[in-house]
DNA sequence: CCGCGACATATGAAAAGTCATATATTGGCC
DNA sequence: GGCCAATATATGACTTTTCATATGTCGCGG
């Protein structure tokens, strides 16, 4: 009846990783069912509502990937007709194509719906939780 | 002065992922400096204090990886002399070797120290946060 | 105007991860 | 006892990620 003494069950970073993983699992399954990889979704979500485009480095930072990984992901997304690259100075602005924007809009709508369910389950706690998370992300 | 309208800045799953990533960044940098990959650390931390061993499937679940990924990670860790496999019935019990246990103990100590700093920065909030995260992890 | 350091992105070779499926082991049923 | 479905792990072909570094682009001193 005693609590498990396992280190990883109490370790904050493990709890964060586990919570993130578990909370995302449902939506990630929907993405997979639609044939959209998680990194692709992250890029689409980031570009959604950024009509002037976002640079490769910014995308990498926001999507929590490294820059070369992002460059290659963008190669594939460009090949799939989801985004275009536009050189601007020394950086590169990444923009959604029309099909890319359409897909992004659909997925963001699904994500919002999915989030609403999650938030409903944790009714009052959401704002405080989000504030804490932002703080941790500091 | 208005809040950024970027979807990803308010999306719970993105906040979770970002908080997890940011909070772990410091410790992950220390791991890298010691030449220990994050997945290796997760396995060591999980096996720490499990003298009777843990199965491959359990390890995969706890470490948030897929089973074949874990099998191959264990191949490398076994080759590096950190763990041994011991067949038990149809499953496989993974045990730390002496060097593996030594490394695990060191790293867990560092992790605890690192966590203490994080928790100190968010003094009172920690228990509530951990409870919320456990809840989210369902 | 040319060259040079700084910043931004791309690329090549190697490592790790993924998906589907093969192999191994057990327990139960006839 | 041998066969079969169920469970646990391993493996092979392929994709993605990573690390280090190359390439490209700007701003500036001379």
mmCIF file of C-alpha atoms (C1' of nucleotides) in Angstrom:
data_model
loop_
_atom_site.group_PDB
_atom_site.id
_atom_site.type_symbol
_atom_site.label_atom_id
_atom_site.label_comp_id
_atom_site.label_asym_id
_atom_site.label_seq_id
_atom_site.Cartn_x
_atom_site.Cartn_y
_atom_site.Cartn_z
ATOM 1 C CA UNK A 1 0.000 0.000 0.000
ATOM 2 C CA UNK A 2 2.986 2.273 0.237
ATOM 3 C CA UNK A 3 3.802 4.560 -2.592
ATOM 4 C CA UNK A 4 6.287 3.145 -5.074
ATOM 5 C CA UNK A 5 9.743 4.436 -4.285
ATOM 6 C CA UNK A 6 10.680 4.549 -7.961
ATOM 7 C CA UNK A 7 12.728 7.653 -8.598
ATOM 8 C CA UNK A 8 11.118 8.307 -11.950
ATOM 9 C CA UNK A 9 7.643 8.402 -10.458
ATOM 10 C CA UNK A 10 8.367 11.540 -8.518
ATOM 11 C CA UNK A 11 10.950 13.278 -10.645
ATOM 12 C CA UNK A 12 9.558 16.527 -12.001
ATOM 13 C CA UNK A 13 11.131 16.259 -15.440
ATOM 14 C CA UNK A 14 9.812 12.726 -15.821
ATOM 15 C CA UNK A 15 6.348 13.842 -14.769
ATOM 16 C CA UNK A 16 6.438 16.644 -17.304
ATOM 17 C CA UNK A 17 7.569 14.346 -20.082
ATOM 18 C CA UNK A 18 5.004 11.759 -19.153
ATOM 19 C CA UNK A 19 2.176 14.268 -18.909
ATOM 20 C CA UNK A 20 3.107 15.778 -22.243
ATOM 21 C CA UNK A 21 3.338 12.383 -23.873
ATOM 22 C CA UNK A 22 0.096 11.088 -22.408
ATOM 23 C CA UNK A 23 -1.895 14.230 -23.040
ATOM 24 C CA UNK A 24 -0.775 14.301 -26.652
ATOM 25 C CA UNK A 25 -1.259 10.631 -27.355
ATOM 26 C CA UNK A 26 -4.885 10.941 -28.356
ATOM 27 C CA UNK A 27 -4.382 13.749 -30.817
ATOM 28 C CA UNK A 28 -1.230 12.188 -32.200
ATOM 29 C CA UNK A 29 -3.221 9.067 -32.948
ATOM 30 C CA UNK A 30 -5.658 11.153 -34.969
ATOM 31 C CA UNK A 31 -2.799 12.734 -36.856
ATOM 32 C CA UNK A 32 -1.375 9.352 -37.665
ATOM 33 C CA UNK A 33 -4.750 8.155 -38.868
ATOM 34 C CA UNK A 34 -4.695 11.055 -41.309
ATOM 35 C CA UNK A 35 -1.159 10.288 -42.380
ATOM 36 C CA UNK A 36 0.282 13.461 -40.854
ATOM 37 C CA UNK A 37 3.493 13.106 -38.888
ATOM 38 C CA UNK A 38 3.807 15.035 -35.638
ATOM 39 C CA UNK A 39 6.664 17.268 -36.856
ATOM 40 C CA UNK A 40 4.618 18.167 -39.935
ATOM 41 C CA UNK A 41 1.691 19.079 -37.710
ATOM 42 C CA UNK A 42 3.907 21.292 -35.578
ATOM 43 C CA UNK A 43 5.127 23.201 -38.573
ATOM 44 C CA UNK A 44 1.630 23.603 -39.961
ATOM 45 C CA UNK A 45 0.329 24.806 -36.596
ATOM 46 C CA UNK A 46 3.154 27.285 -36.280
ATOM 47 C CA UNK A 47 2.693 28.702 -39.758
ATOM 48 C CA UNK A 48 -1.049 28.913 -39.269
ATOM 49 C CA UNK A 49 -1.821 32.585 -38.840
ATOM 50 C CA UNK A 50 1.630 33.777 -39.898
ATOM 51 C CA UNK A 51 0.875 35.029 -43.397
ATOM 52 C CA UNK A 52 4.202 36.787 -43.636
ATOM 53 C CA UNK A 53 6.028 33.533 -43.011
ATOM 54 C CA UNK A 54 8.448 32.298 -40.388
ATOM 55 C CA UNK A 55 12.161 31.620 -40.746
ATOM 56 C CA UNK A 56 13.711 28.184 -40.562
ATOM 57 C CA UNK A 57 15.477 28.949 -37.316
ATOM 58 C CA UNK A 58 12.346 30.296 -35.670
ATOM 59 C CA UNK A 59 10.400 27.252 -36.787
ATOM 60 C CA UNK A 60 13.047 24.977 -35.363
ATOM 61 C CA UNK A 61 12.907 26.774 -32.031
ATOM 62 C CA UNK A 62 9.140 26.827 -31.791
ATOM 63 C CA UNK A 63 8.771 23.222 -32.901
ATOM 64 C CA UNK A 64 11.518 22.069 -30.531
ATOM 65 C CA UNK A 65 13.675 20.618 -33.263
ATOM 66 C CA UNK A 66 17.189 21.297 -34.398
ATOM 67 C CA UNK A 67 17.841 23.403 -37.384
ATOM 68 C CA UNK A 68 19.115 20.701 -39.768
ATOM 69 C CA UNK A 69 16.171 18.517 -38.855
ATOM 70 C CA UNK A 70 13.868 21.377 -39.741
ATOM 71 C CA UNK A 71 15.635 22.029 -43.045
ATOM 72 C CA UNK A 72 15.078 18.434 -44.083
ATOM 73 C CA UNK A 73 11.518 18.351 -42.822
ATOM 74 C CA UNK A 74 10.845 21.450 -44.916
ATOM 75 C CA UNK A 75 12.372 19.708 -47.933
ATOM 76 C CA UNK A 76 9.747 16.999 -47.594
ATOM 77 C CA UNK A 77 6.916 19.393 -46.882
ATOM 78 C CA UNK A 78 7.904 21.492 -49.858
ATOM 79 C CA UNK A 79 8.004 18.372 -52.025
ATOM 80 C CA UNK A 80 4.529 17.535 -50.732
ATOM 81 C CA UNK A 81 3.309 20.979 -51.711
ATOM 82 C CA UNK A 82 2.522 22.123 -48.171
ATOM 83 C CA UNK A 83 4.978 25.004 -47.903
ATOM 84 C CA UNK A 84 7.194 27.197 -50.042
ATOM 85 C CA UNK A 85 10.531 28.806 -49.261
ATOM 86 C CA UNK A 86 11.151 32.423 -50.028
ATOM 87 C CA UNK A 87 14.585 33.872 -49.509
ATOM 88 C CA UNK A 88 14.605 37.116 -47.616
ATOM 89 C CA UNK A 89 17.983 38.490 -46.827
ATOM 90 C CA UNK A 90 20.075 35.839 -45.259
ATOM 91 C CA UNK A 91 17.135 34.005 -43.891
ATOM 92 C CA UNK A 92 14.378 32.077 -45.519
ATOM 93 C CA UNK A 93 10.718 32.770 -45.004
ATOM 94 C CA UNK A 94 8.561 29.672 -44.969
ATOM 95 C CA UNK A 95 4.991 30.124 -46.103
ATOM 96 C CA UNK A 96 2.032 27.808 -46.304
ATOM 97 C CA UNK A 97 0.722 27.009 -49.754
ATOM 98 C CA UNK A 98 -3.030 26.967 -50.286
ATOM 99 C CA UNK A 99 -3.251 23.213 -49.664
ATOM 100 C CA UNK A 100 -0.933 23.600 -46.696
ATOM 101 C CA UNK A 101 -3.118 26.316 -45.225
ATOM 102 C CA UNK A 102 -6.238 24.253 -45.784
ATOM 103 C CA UNK A 103 -4.732 21.269 -44.005
ATOM 104 C CA UNK A 104 -3.414 23.478 -41.214
ATOM 105 C CA UNK A 105 -6.841 25.038 -40.690
ATOM 106 C CA UNK A 106 -8.520 21.640 -40.468
ATOM 107 C CA UNK A 107 -5.974 20.278 -38.046
ATOM 108 C CA UNK A 108 -5.987 23.347 -35.841
ATOM 109 C CA UNK A 109 -9.756 23.054 -35.612
ATOM 110 C CA UNK A 110 -9.409 19.432 -34.558
ATOM 111 C CA UNK A 111 -6.714 20.359 -32.072
ATOM 112 C CA UNK A 112 -8.927 23.015 -30.514
ATOM 113 C CA UNK A 113 -11.749 20.528 -30.160
ATOM 114 C CA UNK A 114 -9.440 17.976 -28.637
ATOM 115 C CA UNK A 115 -8.031 20.565 -26.245
ATOM 116 C CA UNK A 116 -11.511 21.590 -25.178
ATOM 117 C CA UNK A 117 -12.204 18.049 -24.035
ATOM 118 C CA UNK A 118 -8.976 17.919 -22.068
ATOM 119 C CA UNK A 119 -9.645 21.269 -20.454
ATOM 120 C CA UNK A 120 -13.169 20.259 -19.578
ATOM 121 C CA UNK A 121 -11.808 17.317 -17.657
ATOM 122 C CA UNK A 122 -9.637 19.612 -15.576
ATOM 123 C CA UNK A 123 -12.133 22.365 -15.315
ATOM 124 C CA UNK A 124 -10.868 25.131 -13.106
ATOM 125 C CA UNK A 125 -7.241 24.179 -13.126
ATOM 126 C CA UNK A 126 -6.427 25.083 -16.698
ATOM 127 C CA UNK A 127 -5.429 28.733 -16.376
ATOM 128 C CA UNK A 128 -3.220 28.056 -13.376
ATOM 129 C CA UNK A 129 -1.657 25.090 -15.095
ATOM 130 C CA UNK A 130 -0.955 27.046 -18.248
ATOM 131 C CA UNK A 131 0.618 29.819 -16.213
ATOM 132 C CA UNK A 132 2.851 27.349 -14.428
ATOM 133 C CA UNK A 133 3.876 25.722 -17.668
ATOM 134 C CA UNK A 134 4.732 29.053 -19.219
ATOM 135 C CA UNK A 135 6.775 29.827 -16.180
ATOM 136 C CA UNK A 136 8.635 26.535 -16.430
ATOM 137 C CA UNK A 137 9.206 27.149 -20.116
ATOM 138 C CA UNK A 138 10.645 30.503 -19.010
ATOM 139 C CA UNK B 1 0.580 45.260 -26.188
ATOM 140 C CA UNK B 2 -1.991 42.691 -27.087
ATOM 141 C CA UNK B 3 -1.267 39.046 -26.514
ATOM 142 C CA UNK B 4 0.192 37.247 -29.495
ATOM 143 C CA UNK B 5 -2.584 35.519 -31.378
ATOM 144 C CA UNK B 6 -0.326 32.610 -32.282
ATOM 145 C CA UNK B 7 -2.244 29.391 -31.821
ATOM 146 C CA UNK B 8 0.746 27.480 -30.535
ATOM 147 C CA UNK B 9 1.338 29.973 -27.734
ATOM 148 C CA UNK B 10 -1.876 29.069 -26.009
ATOM 149 C CA UNK B 11 -2.359 25.445 -26.988
ATOM 150 C CA UNK B 12 -2.115 23.227 -23.928
ATOM 151 C CA UNK B 13 -0.259 20.396 -25.616
ATOM 152 C CA UNK B 14 2.280 22.833 -27.020
ATOM 153 C CA UNK B 15 2.747 24.413 -23.620
ATOM 154 C CA UNK B 16 3.309 21.032 -22.062
ATOM 155 C CA UNK B 17 5.831 20.035 -24.695
ATOM 156 C CA UNK B 18 7.593 23.351 -24.443
ATOM 157 C CA UNK B 19 7.704 23.300 -20.640
ATOM 158 C CA UNK B 20 9.031 19.758 -20.649
ATOM 159 C CA UNK B 21 11.641 20.601 -23.241
ATOM 160 C CA UNK B 22 12.763 23.800 -21.567
ATOM 161 C CA UNK B 23 12.805 22.407 -18.063
ATOM 162 C CA UNK B 24 14.885 19.451 -19.196
ATOM 163 C CA UNK B 25 17.290 21.412 -21.354
ATOM 164 C CA UNK B 26 19.721 22.192 -18.571
ATOM 165 C CA UNK B 27 20.019 18.657 -17.320
ATOM 166 C CA UNK B 28 20.151 17.250 -20.824
ATOM 167 C CA UNK B 29 23.102 19.509 -21.520
ATOM 168 C CA UNK B 30 24.910 18.018 -18.535
ATOM 169 C CA UNK B 31 24.145 14.532 -19.787
ATOM 170 C CA UNK B 32 25.528 15.376 -23.178
ATOM 171 C CA UNK B 33 28.651 16.810 -21.608
ATOM 172 C CA UNK B 34 29.153 13.434 -19.950
ATOM 173 C CA UNK B 35 28.480 11.591 -23.187
ATOM 174 C CA UNK B 36 25.215 10.074 -21.987
ATOM 175 C CA UNK B 37 22.297 10.152 -24.403
ATOM 176 C CA UNK B 38 18.871 11.008 -23.021
ATOM 177 C CA UNK B 39 17.348 7.578 -23.763
ATOM 178 C CA UNK B 40 20.263 5.922 -21.975
ATOM 179 C CA UNK B 41 19.685 8.170 -18.984
ATOM 180 C CA UNK B 42 16.019 7.250 -18.910
ATOM 181 C CA UNK B 43 16.783 3.565 -18.844
ATOM 182 C CA UNK B 44 19.401 3.980 -16.133
ATOM 183 C CA UNK B 45 17.025 6.076 -14.030
ATOM 184 C CA UNK B 46 14.275 3.510 -14.434
ATOM 185 C CA UNK B 47 16.464 0.573 -13.505
ATOM 186 C CA UNK B 48 17.901 2.455 -10.544
ATOM 187 C CA UNK B 49 16.362 0.880 -7.492
ATOM 188 C CA UNK B 50 14.886 -2.086 -9.349
ATOM 189 C CA UNK B 51 17.310 -4.802 -8.341
ATOM 190 C CA UNK B 52 15.055 -7.527 -9.623
ATOM 191 C CA UNK B 53 15.095 -5.969 -13.082
ATOM 192 C CA UNK B 54 12.473 -4.596 -15.429
ATOM 193 C CA UNK B 55 11.177 -6.105 -18.651
ATOM 194 C CA UNK B 56 11.770 -4.612 -22.076
ATOM 195 C CA UNK B 57 8.124 -3.736 -22.507
ATOM 196 C CA UNK B 58 7.873 -2.032 -19.144
ATOM 197 C CA UNK B 59 11.028 -0.073 -19.841
ATOM 198 C CA UNK B 60 9.644 1.037 -23.167
ATOM 199 C CA UNK B 61 6.435 2.241 -21.522
ATOM 200 C CA UNK B 62 8.138 4.077 -18.687
ATOM 201 C CA UNK B 63 10.733 5.654 -20.953
ATOM 202 C CA UNK B 64 8.103 6.695 -23.491
ATOM 203 C CA UNK B 65 9.649 4.773 -26.328
ATOM 204 C CA UNK B 66 8.418 2.023 -28.572
ATOM 205 C CA UNK B 67 9.383 -1.537 -27.952
ATOM 206 C CA UNK B 68 11.703 -2.050 -30.943
ATOM 207 C CA UNK B 69 13.462 1.208 -30.142
ATOM 208 C CA UNK B 70 14.031 -0.067 -26.630
ATOM 209 C CA UNK B 71 15.326 -3.426 -27.860
ATOM 210 C CA UNK B 72 17.942 -1.675 -29.956
ATOM 211 C CA UNK B 73 18.846 0.782 -27.249
ATOM 212 C CA UNK B 74 19.390 -2.161 -24.910
ATOM 213 C CA UNK B 75 21.634 -3.787 -27.510
ATOM 214 C CA UNK B 76 23.873 -0.742 -27.342
ATOM 215 C CA UNK B 77 23.736 -0.443 -23.570
ATOM 216 C CA UNK B 78 24.543 -4.113 -23.215
ATOM 217 C CA UNK B 79 27.466 -3.708 -25.601
ATOM 218 C CA UNK B 80 28.610 -0.788 -23.455
ATOM 219 C CA UNK B 81 28.423 -2.962 -20.368
ATOM 220 C CA UNK B 82 25.713 -0.959 -18.649
ATOM 221 C CA UNK B 83 23.003 -3.621 -18.502
ATOM 222 C CA UNK B 84 22.533 -7.344 -18.905
ATOM 223 C CA UNK B 85 19.565 -9.292 -20.221
ATOM 224 C CA UNK B 86 18.261 -12.251 -18.335
ATOM 225 C CA UNK B 87 15.514 -14.328 -19.824
ATOM 226 C CA UNK B 88 12.701 -15.043 -17.433
ATOM 227 C CA UNK B 89 9.805 -16.925 -18.901
ATOM 228 C CA UNK B 90 8.738 -15.247 -22.077
ATOM 229 C CA UNK B 91 10.002 -11.881 -21.024
ATOM 230 C CA UNK B 92 13.437 -10.553 -20.469
ATOM 231 C CA UNK B 93 14.570 -8.951 -17.253
ATOM 232 C CA UNK B 94 16.984 -6.095 -17.730
ATOM 233 C CA UNK B 95 19.421 -5.517 -14.907
ATOM 234 C CA UNK B 96 22.078 -2.920 -14.289
ATOM 235 C CA UNK B 97 25.650 -4.139 -14.219
ATOM 236 C CA UNK B 98 27.931 -2.759 -11.532
ATOM 237 C CA UNK B 99 29.245 0.016 -13.813
ATOM 238 C CA UNK B 100 25.691 0.701 -14.952
ATOM 239 C CA UNK B 101 24.507 0.999 -11.369
ATOM 240 C CA UNK B 102 27.395 3.281 -10.510
ATOM 241 C CA UNK B 103 26.642 5.568 -13.427
ATOM 242 C CA UNK B 104 22.931 5.506 -12.625
ATOM 243 C CA UNK B 105 23.559 6.443 -9.008
ATOM 244 C CA UNK B 106 25.746 9.374 -10.013
ATOM 245 C CA UNK B 107 23.268 10.656 -12.542
ATOM 246 C CA UNK B 108 20.280 10.286 -10.259
ATOM 247 C CA UNK B 109 22.134 12.310 -7.646
ATOM 248 C CA UNK B 110 22.784 15.020 -10.220
ATOM 249 C CA UNK B 111 19.182 14.902 -11.325
ATOM 250 C CA UNK B 112 17.944 15.336 -7.777
ATOM 251 C CA UNK B 113 20.219 18.327 -7.300
ATOM 252 C CA UNK B 114 19.055 19.821 -10.567
ATOM 253 C CA UNK B 115 15.423 19.237 -9.633
ATOM 254 C CA UNK B 116 15.928 20.891 -6.263
ATOM 255 C CA UNK B 117 17.012 24.078 -8.006
ATOM 256 C CA UNK B 118 13.991 24.019 -10.272
ATOM 257 C CA UNK B 119 11.636 23.392 -7.384
ATOM 258 C CA UNK B 120 13.207 26.151 -5.362
ATOM 259 C CA UNK B 121 12.439 28.582 -8.139
ATOM 260 C CA UNK B 122 8.770 27.621 -8.016
ATOM 261 C CA UNK B 123 8.589 27.273 -4.321
ATOM 262 C CA UNK B 124 5.084 26.508 -3.183
ATOM 263 C CA UNK B 125 3.713 25.454 -6.507
ATOM 264 C CA UNK B 126 5.540 22.169 -6.886
ATOM 265 C CA UNK B 127 3.152 19.760 -5.162
ATOM 266 C CA UNK B 128 0.137 21.189 -6.931
ATOM 267 C CA UNK B 129 1.965 21.107 -10.240
ATOM 268 C CA UNK B 130 3.062 17.522 -9.781
ATOM 269 C CA UNK B 131 -0.476 16.515 -8.891
ATOM 270 C CA UNK B 132 -1.811 18.196 -12.010
ATOM 271 C CA UNK B 133 0.802 16.534 -14.170
ATOM 272 C CA UNK B 134 0.020 13.127 -12.736
ATOM 273 C CA UNK B 135 -3.608 13.783 -13.449
ATOM 274 C CA UNK B 136 -2.874 14.761 -17.031
ATOM 275 C CA UNK B 137 -0.717 11.698 -17.434
ATOM 276 C CA UNK B 138 -3.852 9.778 -16.532
ATOM 277 C "C1'" DC C 1 34.305 48.177 -54.215
ATOM 278 C "C1'" DC C 2 36.575 44.068 -51.932
ATOM 279 C "C1'" DG C 3 37.342 41.066 -48.409
ATOM 280 C "C1'" DC C 4 36.041 39.195 -43.830
ATOM 281 C "C1'" DG C 5 33.595 38.014 -39.813
ATOM 282 C "C1'" DA C 6 28.904 36.961 -38.352
ATOM 283 C "C1'" DC C 7 24.596 35.008 -38.994
ATOM 284 C "C1'" DA C 8 21.208 31.706 -41.561
ATOM 285 C "C1'" DT C 9 20.419 27.665 -43.972
ATOM 286 C "C1'" DA C 10 21.842 23.374 -46.396
ATOM 287 C "C1'" DT C 11 24.153 19.002 -46.910
ATOM 288 C "C1'" DG C 12 26.710 14.433 -46.220
ATOM 289 C "C1'" DA C 13 27.761 10.557 -43.546
ATOM 290 C "C1'" DA C 14 26.577 8.094 -39.554
ATOM 291 C "C1'" DA C 15 23.302 6.990 -35.786
ATOM 292 C "C1'" DA C 16 18.827 6.275 -34.117
ATOM 293 C "C1'" DG C 17 13.969 5.470 -34.675
ATOM 294 C "C1'" DT C 18 9.851 3.265 -37.015
ATOM 295 C "C1'" DC C 19 6.753 -0.126 -39.039
ATOM 296 C "C1'" DA C 20 5.852 -4.640 -40.138
ATOM 297 C "C1'" DT C 21 6.898 -9.012 -39.206
ATOM 298 C "C1'" DA C 22 9.783 -12.951 -37.574
ATOM 299 C "C1'" DT C 23 11.220 -15.611 -33.604
ATOM 300 C "C1'" DA C 24 10.815 -17.361 -28.969
ATOM 301 C "C1'" DT C 25 8.338 -19.029 -24.934
ATOM 302 C "C1'" DT C 26 4.385 -20.235 -22.349
ATOM 303 C "C1'" DG C 27 -0.141 -22.228 -21.051
ATOM 304 C "C1'" DG C 28 -4.021 -24.706 -22.145
ATOM 305 C "C1'" DC C 29 -6.785 -28.077 -24.803
ATOM 306 C "C1'" DC C 30 -7.535 -32.373 -27.132
ATOM 307 C "C1'" DG D 1 2.676 -35.138 -25.216
ATOM 308 C "C1'" DG D 2 1.900 -32.146 -29.325
ATOM 309 C "C1'" DC D 3 -0.443 -28.286 -31.322
ATOM 310 C "C1'" DC D 4 -2.129 -23.528 -31.167
ATOM 311 C "C1'" DA D 5 -3.274 -19.020 -29.744
ATOM 312 C "C1'" DA D 6 -1.342 -15.479 -26.831
ATOM 313 C "C1'" DT D 7 2.367 -12.731 -25.156
ATOM 314 C "C1'" DA D 8 7.265 -10.883 -25.273
ATOM 315 C "C1'" DT D 9 11.170 -9.653 -27.696
ATOM 316 C "C1'" DA D 10 14.140 -9.327 -31.867
ATOM 317 C "C1'" DT D 11 15.125 -8.191 -36.578
ATOM 318 C "C1'" DG D 12 15.146 -6.168 -41.416
ATOM 319 C "C1'" DA D 13 14.169 -2.609 -44.620
ATOM 320 C "C1'" DC D 14 13.313 2.020 -44.635
ATOM 321 C "C1'" DT D 15 12.845 6.854 -42.865
ATOM 322 C "C1'" DT D 16 14.192 10.415 -39.917
ATOM 323 C "C1'" DT D 17 17.447 12.676 -36.918
ATOM 324 C "C1'" DT D 18 21.999 14.140 -35.609
ATOM 325 C "C1'" DC D 19 26.649 16.071 -35.743
ATOM 326 C "C1'" DA D 20 29.876 18.426 -38.110
ATOM 327 C "C1'" DT D 21 30.656 21.281 -41.631
ATOM 328 C "C1'" DA D 22 29.827 23.480 -46.159
ATOM 329 C "C1'" DT D 23 27.427 27.122 -48.578
ATOM 330 C "C1'" DG D 24 25.186 31.392 -48.973
ATOM 331 C "C1'" DT D 25 24.226 36.213 -47.646
ATOM 332 C "C1'" DC D 26 24.715 40.541 -45.329
ATOM 333 C "C1'" DG D 27 27.280 44.558 -43.077
ATOM 334 C "C1'" DC D 28 31.314 46.832 -42.469
ATOM 335 C "C1'" DG D 29 36.283 48.388 -42.376
ATOM 336 C "C1'" DG D 30 39.821 49.753 -45.383
#
